[in-house]
Amino acid sequence: PEGLTSIGQVAFGSCQHFASIDIPASVKSIGNGAFQYCSNITEIIFRGTTQPTTLGTSIFSSSVPTNGVLLYPNGDATSFEGVVSQVPSSWINANGMCGTSAYYRISKPSKTSYQLSIFGQGKVDSNPWLSDGSKITSISIGEGITGIGQAMLGGMPKITSITFPSTLTSLDANVLDRSYDVKELVFQSVTPPTIPSSWLNMGANWTGEIVCPLAGFNNYKNSKLLQWLQGNWSVSTGGQWGGNL
């Protein structure tokens, strides 16, 4: 419960019925092996803005399943590195979910760098990072993401380039609403994503470049995507695909 400040050594060891652990923000210390041999845990949630000040060794031990989720909804990945190192590398570690099977993670590697990573599977249909949108300086969207919902990448004025995975098949209306400094959209699929007629709504003076694979150049050049980018946008294959066309 909230108000608990410390979890002692082996406090919950061998609790085989635990499937999820929810650790309140008030916890500042976790002892050695606090949850060791809890072999059915597949979800761990830390509610604090940073990890507990004191972390013991082998808190979860090697007995936890190889697949699970570590969540820190009120913090960022940089502030939970010690906790991340104590769960299997195969676990998902994220701030939270942004779709049925999609996750997001915010990292702050420096005072001026604020990185948003989107990964998992399927469509992104919520943007819990919206309140931090003005701080985000870069976006990474992983393979497996197939769609981006309406305005999901909006309100991020510091973003200048976005790379979409080869698995992307659709972009919803106004997906970049109020992300006014985007000048480059990189698509890794040879087939442009499907878009609605009101896709961007960015204004007549918006200019930039679509970068696509060489084999998809004509597809993007003649696509609805280019037509609805309101402004002087061009299509390029970029250096990694053999130069501009």
PDB file of C-alpha atoms in Angstrom:
ATOM      1  CA  PRO A   1       0.000   0.000   0.000  1.00  0.00           C
ATOM      2  CA  GLU A   2       1.005   3.666  -0.397  1.00  0.00           C
ATOM      3  CA  GLY A   3       2.942   4.744   2.666  1.00  0.00           C
ATOM      4  CA  LEU A   4       5.124   1.630   2.765  1.00  0.00           C
ATOM      5  CA  THR A   5       8.754   2.774   2.649  1.00  0.00           C
ATOM      6  CA  SER A   6      10.803  -0.419   2.686  1.00  0.00           C
ATOM      7  CA  ILE A   7      10.570  -4.031   1.493  1.00  0.00           C
ATOM      8  CA  GLY A   8      13.031  -6.225   3.371  1.00  0.00           C
ATOM      9  CA  GLN A   9      15.263  -9.080   2.285  1.00  0.00           C
ATOM     10  CA  VAL A  10      13.347 -12.096   0.958  1.00  0.00           C
ATOM     11  CA  ALA A  11      10.149 -10.404   2.228  1.00  0.00           C
ATOM     12  CA  PHE A  12       7.980 -12.062  -0.407  1.00  0.00           C
ATOM     13  CA  GLY A  13      10.290 -14.867  -1.443  1.00  0.00           C
ATOM     14  CA  SER A  14       8.733 -18.012  -2.919  1.00  0.00           C
ATOM     15  CA  CYS A  15       5.228 -16.510  -3.215  1.00  0.00           C
ATOM     16  CA  GLN A  16       4.252 -18.710  -6.136  1.00  0.00           C
ATOM     17  CA  HIS A  17       0.780 -17.237  -6.529  1.00  0.00           C
ATOM     18  CA  PHE A  18       2.016 -13.723  -7.325  1.00  0.00           C
ATOM     19  CA  ALA A  19       1.367 -12.810 -10.965  1.00  0.00           C
ATOM     20  CA  SER A  20       1.659  -9.019 -10.630  1.00  0.00           C
ATOM     21  CA  ILE A  21       3.526  -6.719  -8.217  1.00  0.00           C
ATOM     22  CA  ASP A  22       2.503  -3.062  -7.809  1.00  0.00           C
ATOM     23  CA  ILE A  23       5.114  -1.098  -5.850  1.00  0.00           C
ATOM     24  CA  PRO A  24       3.963   2.300  -4.523  1.00  0.00           C
ATOM     25  CA  ALA A  25       5.923   5.524  -4.932  1.00  0.00           C
ATOM     26  CA  SER A  26       6.576   5.661  -1.190  1.00  0.00           C
ATOM     27  CA  VAL A  27       8.931   2.642  -1.312  1.00  0.00           C
ATOM     28  CA  LYS A  28      12.541   3.870  -1.109  1.00  0.00           C
ATOM     29  CA  SER A  29      14.335   0.617  -0.334  1.00  0.00           C
ATOM     30  CA  ILE A  30      14.073  -2.982  -1.575  1.00  0.00           C
ATOM     31  CA  GLY A  31      16.262  -5.634   0.025  1.00  0.00           C
ATOM     32  CA  ASN A  32      18.173  -8.552  -1.460  1.00  0.00           C
ATOM     33  CA  GLY A  33      15.980 -11.239  -2.978  1.00  0.00           C
ATOM     34  CA  ALA A  34      12.775  -9.474  -1.922  1.00  0.00           C
ATOM     35  CA  PHE A  35      10.756 -11.350  -4.565  1.00  0.00           C
ATOM     36  CA  GLN A  36      13.073 -14.244  -5.333  1.00  0.00           C
ATOM     37  CA  TYR A  37      11.544 -17.537  -6.467  1.00  0.00           C
ATOM     38  CA  CYS A  38       8.217 -15.856  -7.293  1.00  0.00           C
ATOM     39  CA  SER A  39       8.191 -17.864 -10.493  1.00  0.00           C
ATOM     40  CA  ASN A  40       4.790 -16.757 -11.831  1.00  0.00           C
ATOM     41  CA  ILE A  41       5.332 -12.984 -11.869  1.00  0.00           C
ATOM     42  CA  THR A  42       4.758 -11.535 -15.346  1.00  0.00           C
ATOM     43  CA  GLU A  43       4.061  -7.897 -14.467  1.00  0.00           C
ATOM     44  CA  ILE A  44       5.923  -5.467 -12.205  1.00  0.00           C
ATOM     45  CA  ILE A  45       4.770  -1.851 -11.793  1.00  0.00           C
ATOM     46  CA  PHE A  46       6.757   0.909 -10.076  1.00  0.00           C
ATOM     47  CA  ARG A  47       4.618   3.962  -9.255  1.00  0.00           C
ATOM     48  CA  GLY A  48       7.438   6.346  -8.332  1.00  0.00           C
ATOM     49  CA  THR A  49       9.025   8.947 -10.606  1.00  0.00           C
ATOM     50  CA  THR A  50      12.400   7.283  -9.995  1.00  0.00           C
ATOM     51  CA  GLN A  51      13.459   3.837  -8.819  1.00  0.00           C
ATOM     52  CA  PRO A  52      13.860   3.229  -5.060  1.00  0.00           C
ATOM     53  CA  THR A  53      17.007   4.854  -3.660  1.00  0.00           C
ATOM     54  CA  THR A  54      18.314   1.538  -2.345  1.00  0.00           C
ATOM     55  CA  LEU A  55      18.106  -1.607  -4.454  1.00  0.00           C
ATOM     56  CA  GLY A  56      19.397  -4.942  -3.211  1.00  0.00           C
ATOM     57  CA  THR A  57      20.761  -7.706  -5.397  1.00  0.00           C
ATOM     58  CA  SER A  58      18.717 -10.444  -7.079  1.00  0.00           C
ATOM     59  CA  ILE A  59      15.457  -8.733  -6.130  1.00  0.00           C
ATOM     60  CA  PHE A  60      13.497 -10.872  -8.571  1.00  0.00           C
ATOM     61  CA  SER A  61      16.176 -13.548  -9.124  1.00  0.00           C
ATOM     62  CA  SER A  62      16.413 -15.709 -12.217  1.00  0.00           C
ATOM     63  CA  SER A  63      13.260 -17.635 -11.379  1.00  0.00           C
ATOM     64  CA  VAL A  64      10.855 -15.145 -12.971  1.00  0.00           C
ATOM     65  CA  PRO A  65       9.470 -16.140 -16.401  1.00  0.00           C
ATOM     66  CA  THR A  66      11.411 -15.116 -19.500  1.00  0.00           C
ATOM     67  CA  ASN A  67       8.450 -13.084 -20.771  1.00  0.00           C
ATOM     68  CA  GLY A  68       6.950 -10.256 -18.753  1.00  0.00           C
ATOM     69  CA  VAL A  69       6.334  -6.522 -18.512  1.00  0.00           C
ATOM     70  CA  LEU A  70       8.065  -3.945 -16.309  1.00  0.00           C
ATOM     71  CA  LEU A  71       6.146  -0.653 -16.132  1.00  0.00           C
ATOM     72  CA  TYR A  72       7.059   2.735 -14.630  1.00  0.00           C
ATOM     73  CA  PRO A  73       4.109   4.967 -15.624  1.00  0.00           C
ATOM     74  CA  ASN A  74       5.292   8.082 -13.769  1.00  0.00           C
ATOM     75  CA  GLY A  75       9.006   7.974 -14.552  1.00  0.00           C
ATOM     76  CA  ASP A  76      11.362   7.449 -17.469  1.00  0.00           C
ATOM     77  CA  ALA A  77      13.655   4.646 -18.564  1.00  0.00           C
ATOM     78  CA  THR A  78      16.792   6.528 -17.545  1.00  0.00           C
ATOM     79  CA  SER A  79      15.564   6.727 -13.943  1.00  0.00           C
ATOM     80  CA  PHE A  80      14.818   2.987 -13.717  1.00  0.00           C
ATOM     81  CA  GLU A  81      17.990   1.500 -15.218  1.00  0.00           C
ATOM     82  CA  GLY A  82      18.831  -0.346 -11.996  1.00  0.00           C
ATOM     83  CA  VAL A  83      15.450  -2.045 -11.911  1.00  0.00           C
ATOM     84  CA  VAL A  84      15.556  -2.874 -15.635  1.00  0.00           C
ATOM     85  CA  SER A  85      18.900  -4.630 -15.112  1.00  0.00           C
ATOM     86  CA  GLN A  86      17.290  -7.015 -12.601  1.00  0.00           C
ATOM     87  CA  VAL A  87      14.622  -8.475 -14.885  1.00  0.00           C
ATOM     88  CA  PRO A  88      15.312 -10.682 -17.928  1.00  0.00           C
ATOM     89  CA  SER A  89      16.398  -8.745 -21.022  1.00  0.00           C
ATOM     90  CA  SER A  90      13.506 -10.390 -22.878  1.00  0.00           C
ATOM     91  CA  TRP A  91      10.990  -8.489 -20.719  1.00  0.00           C
ATOM     92  CA  ILE A  92       9.201  -5.424 -22.087  1.00  0.00           C
ATOM     93  CA  ASN A  93      10.148  -2.330 -20.115  1.00  0.00           C
ATOM     94  CA  ALA A  94       7.968   0.698 -20.724  1.00  0.00           C
ATOM     95  CA  ASN A  95       6.092   3.638 -19.280  1.00  0.00           C
ATOM     96  CA  GLY A  96       2.821   2.062 -20.348  1.00  0.00           C
ATOM     97  CA  MET A  97       0.614   1.009 -23.219  1.00  0.00           C
ATOM     98  CA  CYS A  98      -0.453   3.077 -26.225  1.00  0.00           C
ATOM     99  CA  GLY A  99      -2.507   0.419 -28.003  1.00  0.00           C
ATOM    100  CA  THR A 100      -3.870  -3.078 -27.513  1.00  0.00           C
ATOM    101  CA  SER A 101      -0.388  -4.566 -27.916  1.00  0.00           C
ATOM    102  CA  ALA A 102       1.700  -1.401 -28.309  1.00  0.00           C
ATOM    103  CA  TYR A 103       3.923   0.207 -25.670  1.00  0.00           C
ATOM    104  CA  TYR A 104       5.802   3.467 -25.208  1.00  0.00           C
ATOM    105  CA  ARG A 105       8.918   4.434 -23.311  1.00  0.00           C
ATOM    106  CA  ILE A 106      10.421   7.844 -22.544  1.00  0.00           C
ATOM    107  CA  SER A 107      14.160   8.225 -21.976  1.00  0.00           C
ATOM    108  CA  LYS A 108      16.140  11.295 -20.916  1.00  0.00           C
ATOM    109  CA  PRO A 109      19.802  10.615 -21.750  1.00  0.00           C
ATOM    110  CA  SER A 110      20.666  14.298 -21.250  1.00  0.00           C
ATOM    111  CA  LYS A 111      19.093  17.533 -20.061  1.00  0.00           C
ATOM    112  CA  THR A 112      18.284  18.526 -23.648  1.00  0.00           C
ATOM    113  CA  SER A 113      17.373  15.089 -25.035  1.00  0.00           C
ATOM    114  CA  TYR A 114      13.891  13.641 -24.514  1.00  0.00           C
ATOM    115  CA  GLN A 115      13.340  10.455 -26.499  1.00  0.00           C
ATOM    116  CA  LEU A 116      10.041   8.687 -27.211  1.00  0.00           C
ATOM    117  CA  SER A 117      10.134   5.029 -28.234  1.00  0.00           C
ATOM    118  CA  ILE A 118       7.013   3.275 -29.539  1.00  0.00           C
ATOM    119  CA  PHE A 119       7.175  -0.486 -29.937  1.00  0.00           C
ATOM    120  CA  GLY A 120       5.209  -3.705 -29.802  1.00  0.00           C
ATOM    121  CA  GLN A 121       2.504  -4.825 -32.194  1.00  0.00           C
ATOM    122  CA  GLY A 122      -0.523  -3.342 -33.954  1.00  0.00           C
ATOM    123  CA  LYS A 123      -1.962   0.153 -33.951  1.00  0.00           C
ATOM    124  CA  VAL A 124      -1.079   3.098 -31.712  1.00  0.00           C
ATOM    125  CA  ASP A 125      -4.428   4.530 -30.588  1.00  0.00           C
ATOM    126  CA  SER A 126      -3.566   6.556 -27.480  1.00  0.00           C
ATOM    127  CA  ASN A 127      -0.835   9.081 -26.668  1.00  0.00           C
ATOM    128  CA  PRO A 128      -0.159   9.173 -22.908  1.00  0.00           C
ATOM    129  CA  TRP A 129       2.984  11.209 -23.661  1.00  0.00           C
ATOM    130  CA  LEU A 130       0.933  14.203 -24.854  1.00  0.00           C
ATOM    131  CA  SER A 131       1.636  16.322 -21.760  1.00  0.00           C
ATOM    132  CA  ASP A 132       5.371  15.959 -22.497  1.00  0.00           C
ATOM    133  CA  GLY A 133       4.988  16.574 -26.226  1.00  0.00           C
ATOM    134  CA  SER A 134       6.717  19.958 -26.216  1.00  0.00           C
ATOM    135  CA  LYS A 135       9.841  18.366 -24.666  1.00  0.00           C
ATOM    136  CA  ILE A 136      10.251  15.365 -26.991  1.00  0.00           C
ATOM    137  CA  THR A 137      13.246  15.735 -29.309  1.00  0.00           C
ATOM    138  CA  SER A 138      13.229  12.381 -31.118  1.00  0.00           C
ATOM    139  CA  ILE A 139      10.912   9.457 -31.898  1.00  0.00           C
ATOM    140  CA  SER A 140      11.664   5.798 -32.540  1.00  0.00           C
ATOM    141  CA  ILE A 141       8.880   3.579 -33.922  1.00  0.00           C
ATOM    142  CA  GLY A 142       9.666  -0.130 -33.888  1.00  0.00           C
ATOM    143  CA  GLU A 143       8.928  -2.909 -36.336  1.00  0.00           C
ATOM    144  CA  GLY A 144       5.556  -4.495 -35.586  1.00  0.00           C
ATOM    145  CA  ILE A 145       3.655  -1.217 -35.377  1.00  0.00           C
ATOM    146  CA  THR A 146       1.056  -1.289 -38.166  1.00  0.00           C
ATOM    147  CA  GLY A 147      -0.916   1.931 -37.686  1.00  0.00           C
ATOM    148  CA  ILE A 148      -0.806   5.367 -36.070  1.00  0.00           C
ATOM    149  CA  GLY A 149      -4.121   6.821 -34.863  1.00  0.00           C
ATOM    150  CA  GLN A 150      -5.536  10.318 -35.245  1.00  0.00           C
ATOM    151  CA  ALA A 151      -3.193  13.069 -33.977  1.00  0.00           C
ATOM    152  CA  MET A 152      -1.080  10.488 -32.124  1.00  0.00           C
ATOM    153  CA  LEU A 153       2.201  12.153 -33.206  1.00  0.00           C
ATOM    154  CA  GLY A 154       0.888  15.694 -32.823  1.00  0.00           C
ATOM    155  CA  GLY A 155       1.925  18.446 -30.448  1.00  0.00           C
ATOM    156  CA  MET A 156       5.674  17.766 -30.688  1.00  0.00           C
ATOM    157  CA  PRO A 157       7.197  20.975 -32.087  1.00  0.00           C
ATOM    158  CA  LYS A 158      10.829  19.884 -31.604  1.00  0.00           C
ATOM    159  CA  ILE A 159      10.583  16.832 -33.878  1.00  0.00           C
ATOM    160  CA  THR A 160      12.163  17.328 -37.320  1.00  0.00           C
ATOM    161  CA  SER A 161      12.267  13.753 -38.688  1.00  0.00           C
ATOM    162  CA  ILE A 162      10.233  10.570 -38.185  1.00  0.00           C
ATOM    163  CA  THR A 163      11.099   7.091 -39.461  1.00  0.00           C
ATOM    164  CA  PHE A 164       8.248   4.636 -39.898  1.00  0.00           C
ATOM    165  CA  PRO A 165       8.792   0.843 -39.836  1.00  0.00           C
ATOM    166  CA  SER A 166       8.262  -1.461 -42.798  1.00  0.00           C
ATOM    167  CA  THR A 167       5.238  -2.946 -40.997  1.00  0.00           C
ATOM    168  CA  LEU A 168       3.287   0.344 -41.115  1.00  0.00           C
ATOM    169  CA  THR A 169       0.148   0.126 -43.271  1.00  0.00           C
ATOM    170  CA  SER A 170      -2.002   3.085 -42.169  1.00  0.00           C
ATOM    171  CA  LEU A 171      -1.881   6.623 -40.812  1.00  0.00           C
ATOM    172  CA  ASP A 172      -5.032   8.300 -39.486  1.00  0.00           C
ATOM    173  CA  ALA A 173      -6.249  11.891 -39.842  1.00  0.00           C
ATOM    174  CA  ASN A 174      -4.059  14.778 -38.654  1.00  0.00           C
ATOM    175  CA  VAL A 175      -1.443  12.376 -37.373  1.00  0.00           C
ATOM    176  CA  LEU A 176       1.158  15.172 -37.152  1.00  0.00           C
ATOM    177  CA  ASP A 177      -1.157  17.945 -36.002  1.00  0.00           C
ATOM    178  CA  ARG A 178       0.895  20.759 -34.362  1.00  0.00           C
ATOM    179  CA  SER A 179       4.234  19.025 -35.000  1.00  0.00           C
ATOM    180  CA  TYR A 180       5.144  21.938 -37.216  1.00  0.00           C
ATOM    181  CA  ASP A 181       8.899  21.416 -37.598  1.00  0.00           C
ATOM    182  CA  VAL A 182       8.776  17.947 -39.183  1.00  0.00           C
ATOM    183  CA  LYS A 183      10.712  18.246 -42.439  1.00  0.00           C
ATOM    184  CA  GLU A 184      11.413  14.593 -43.196  1.00  0.00           C
ATOM    185  CA  LEU A 185       9.254  11.457 -43.197  1.00  0.00           C
ATOM    186  CA  VAL A 186      11.182   8.230 -43.770  1.00  0.00           C
ATOM    187  CA  PHE A 187       9.171   5.177 -44.868  1.00  0.00           C
ATOM    188  CA  GLN A 188      10.824   1.756 -44.934  1.00  0.00           C
ATOM    189  CA  SER A 189       8.022  -0.022 -46.814  1.00  0.00           C
ATOM    190  CA  VAL A 190       7.862   0.105 -50.619  1.00  0.00           C
ATOM    191  CA  THR A 191       4.090   0.601 -50.296  1.00  0.00           C
ATOM    192  CA  PRO A 192       2.795   3.928 -48.939  1.00  0.00           C
ATOM    193  CA  PRO A 193       0.455   3.692 -45.935  1.00  0.00           C
ATOM    194  CA  THR A 194      -3.242   4.262 -46.463  1.00  0.00           C
ATOM    195  CA  ILE A 195      -4.465   7.647 -45.262  1.00  0.00           C
ATOM    196  CA  PRO A 196      -7.829   9.470 -44.986  1.00  0.00           C
ATOM    197  CA  SER A 197      -8.487  12.627 -46.982  1.00  0.00           C
ATOM    198  CA  SER A 198      -7.843  14.890 -43.977  1.00  0.00           C
ATOM    199  CA  TRP A 199      -4.525  13.235 -43.162  1.00  0.00           C
ATOM    200  CA  LEU A 200      -2.263  16.109 -42.101  1.00  0.00           C
ATOM    201  CA  ASN A 201      -4.004  19.490 -42.093  1.00  0.00           C
ATOM    202  CA  MET A 202      -0.674  21.257 -41.611  1.00  0.00           C
ATOM    203  CA  GLY A 203      -1.022  24.462 -43.653  1.00  0.00           C
ATOM    204  CA  ALA A 204      -0.059  25.546 -47.168  1.00  0.00           C
ATOM    205  CA  ASN A 205       3.520  26.594 -46.327  1.00  0.00           C
ATOM    206  CA  TRP A 206       4.634  23.284 -44.906  1.00  0.00           C
ATOM    207  CA  THR A 207       7.584  21.837 -46.850  1.00  0.00           C
ATOM    208  CA  GLY A 208       9.701  18.739 -46.509  1.00  0.00           C
ATOM    209  CA  GLU A 209      10.824  15.447 -47.988  1.00  0.00           C
ATOM    210  CA  ILE A 210       9.491  11.904 -48.106  1.00  0.00           C
ATOM    211  CA  VAL A 211      12.293   9.332 -48.095  1.00  0.00           C
ATOM    212  CA  CYS A 212      11.436   5.837 -49.309  1.00  0.00           C
ATOM    213  CA  PRO A 213      13.112   2.678 -50.659  1.00  0.00           C
ATOM    214  CA  LEU A 214      14.281   2.816 -54.253  1.00  0.00           C
ATOM    215  CA  ALA A 215      11.778   0.129 -55.274  1.00  0.00           C
ATOM    216  CA  GLY A 216       8.922   2.213 -53.883  1.00  0.00           C
ATOM    217  CA  PHE A 217       9.809   5.574 -55.441  1.00  0.00           C
ATOM    218  CA  ASN A 218       7.025   5.632 -58.032  1.00  0.00           C
ATOM    219  CA  ASN A 219       4.514   4.388 -55.466  1.00  0.00           C
ATOM    220  CA  TYR A 220       5.232   7.351 -53.191  1.00  0.00           C
ATOM    221  CA  LYS A 221       5.604   9.853 -56.046  1.00  0.00           C
ATOM    222  CA  ASN A 222       2.052   9.074 -57.184  1.00  0.00           C
ATOM    223  CA  SER A 223       0.549   8.442 -53.771  1.00  0.00           C
ATOM    224  CA  LYS A 224      -2.306  10.092 -51.938  1.00  0.00           C
ATOM    225  CA  LEU A 225       0.220  10.633 -49.166  1.00  0.00           C
ATOM    226  CA  LEU A 226       2.170  13.149 -51.266  1.00  0.00           C
ATOM    227  CA  GLN A 227      -1.006  14.814 -52.525  1.00  0.00           C
ATOM    228  CA  TRP A 228      -2.255  15.500 -49.035  1.00  0.00           C
ATOM    229  CA  LEU A 229       1.017  16.834 -47.654  1.00  0.00           C
ATOM    230  CA  GLN A 230      -0.089  20.419 -48.046  1.00  0.00           C
ATOM    231  CA  GLY A 231       2.958  22.248 -49.369  1.00  0.00           C
ATOM    232  CA  ASN A 232       6.114  21.769 -51.410  1.00  0.00           C
ATOM    233  CA  TRP A 233       7.089  18.236 -50.474  1.00  0.00           C
ATOM    234  CA  SER A 234       9.375  16.061 -52.594  1.00  0.00           C
ATOM    235  CA  VAL A 235      10.155  12.327 -52.748  1.00  0.00           C
ATOM    236  CA  SER A 236      13.695  10.975 -52.389  1.00  0.00           C
ATOM    237  CA  THR A 237      15.248   7.545 -52.092  1.00  0.00           C
ATOM    238  CA  GLY A 238      17.957   8.857 -49.768  1.00  0.00           C
ATOM    239  CA  GLY A 239      21.616   7.879 -49.812  1.00  0.00           C
ATOM    240  CA  GLN A 240      21.029   4.459 -48.260  1.00  0.00           C
ATOM    241  CA  TRP A 241      18.848   3.494 -51.206  1.00  0.00           C
ATOM    242  CA  GLY A 242      21.018   4.802 -54.007  1.00  0.00           C
ATOM    243  CA  GLY A 243      20.605   8.580 -54.004  1.00  0.00           C
ATOM    244  CA  ASN A 244      17.855  11.036 -54.839  1.00  0.00           C
ATOM    245  CA  LEU A 245      15.618  10.696 -57.860  1.00  0.00           C
TER     246      LEU A 245
END
